[in-house]
């Protein structure tokens, strides 16, 4: 977090850097709910990002 703040401070004032970082942190506190429509559209429950990564790791090797 300190490194990100230091980089942000190169281009924005401290209050803006702190606001940006607070927003980023809030966005990672919990996974957003997945609408039931996802399962209906794709024919299975939604995957977590971690599950997707496991399933596709070989694609990036």
GROMACS .gro file of C-alpha atoms in nm:
model
   61
    1UNK     CA    1   0.000   0.000   0.000
    2UNK     CA    2   0.286   0.237   0.080
    3UNK     CA    3   0.444   0.182  -0.260
    4UNK     CA    4   0.115   0.248  -0.439
    5UNK     CA    5   0.062   0.566  -0.235
    6UNK     CA    6   0.413   0.686  -0.316
    7UNK     CA    7   0.351   0.634  -0.687
    8UNK     CA    8   0.015   0.809  -0.672
    9UNK     CA    9   0.168   1.106  -0.490
   10UNK     CA   10   0.383   1.170  -0.797
   11UNK     CA   11   0.071   1.284  -0.984
   12UNK     CA   12  -0.207   1.360  -0.734
   13UNK     CA   13  -0.233   1.543  -0.400
   14UNK     CA   14  -0.234   1.340  -0.076
   15UNK     CA   15  -0.611   1.362  -0.023
   16UNK     CA   16  -0.669   1.219  -0.371
   17UNK     CA   17  -0.414   0.939  -0.327
   18UNK     CA   18  -0.575   0.844   0.005
   19UNK     CA   19  -0.921   0.846  -0.154
   20UNK     CA   20  -0.810   0.630  -0.445
   21UNK     CA   21  -0.646   0.379  -0.212
   22UNK     CA   22  -0.951   0.370   0.016
   23UNK     CA   23  -1.169   0.297  -0.286
   24UNK     CA   24  -0.941   0.020  -0.406
   25UNK     CA   25  -0.933  -0.132  -0.057
   26UNK     CA   26  -1.312  -0.117  -0.023
   27UNK     CA   27  -1.345  -0.288  -0.360
   28UNK     CA   28  -1.146  -0.588  -0.240
   29UNK     CA   29  -1.312  -0.635   0.099
   30UNK     CA   30  -1.575  -0.877  -0.027
   31UNK     CA   31  -1.669  -1.047  -0.349
   32UNK     CA   32  -1.971  -0.895  -0.518
   33UNK     CA   33  -2.284  -1.108  -0.528
   34UNK     CA   34  -2.330  -1.308  -0.845
   35UNK     CA   35  -2.680  -1.282  -0.992
   36UNK     CA   36  -2.870  -1.608  -1.040
   37UNK     CA   37  -2.896  -1.513  -1.407
   38UNK     CA   38  -2.528  -1.605  -1.452
   39UNK     CA   39  -2.599  -1.972  -1.392
   40UNK     CA   40  -2.901  -1.957  -1.620
   41UNK     CA   41  -2.695  -1.800  -1.900
   42UNK     CA   42  -2.388  -2.022  -1.882
   43UNK     CA   43  -2.559  -2.340  -1.765
   44UNK     CA   44  -2.359  -2.378  -1.442
   45UNK     CA   45  -2.282  -2.177  -1.127
   46UNK     CA   46  -2.032  -1.895  -1.160
   47UNK     CA   47  -1.666  -1.969  -1.084
   48UNK     CA   48  -1.447  -1.777  -0.846
   49UNK     CA   49  -1.141  -1.614  -0.995
   50UNK     CA   50  -0.924  -1.866  -0.807
   51UNK     CA   51  -1.115  -2.154  -0.969
   52UNK     CA   52  -1.078  -1.995  -1.311
   53UNK     CA   53  -0.703  -1.953  -1.258
   54UNK     CA   54  -0.665  -2.320  -1.164
   55UNK     CA   55  -0.863  -2.429  -1.469
   56UNK     CA   56  -0.661  -2.208  -1.707
   57UNK     CA   57  -0.309  -2.210  -1.558
   58UNK     CA   58  -0.175  -2.421  -1.845
   59UNK     CA   59  -0.298  -2.158  -2.094
   60UNK     CA   60  -0.042  -1.916  -1.954
   61UNK     CA   61   0.254  -2.152  -1.910
   0.00000   0.00000   0.00000
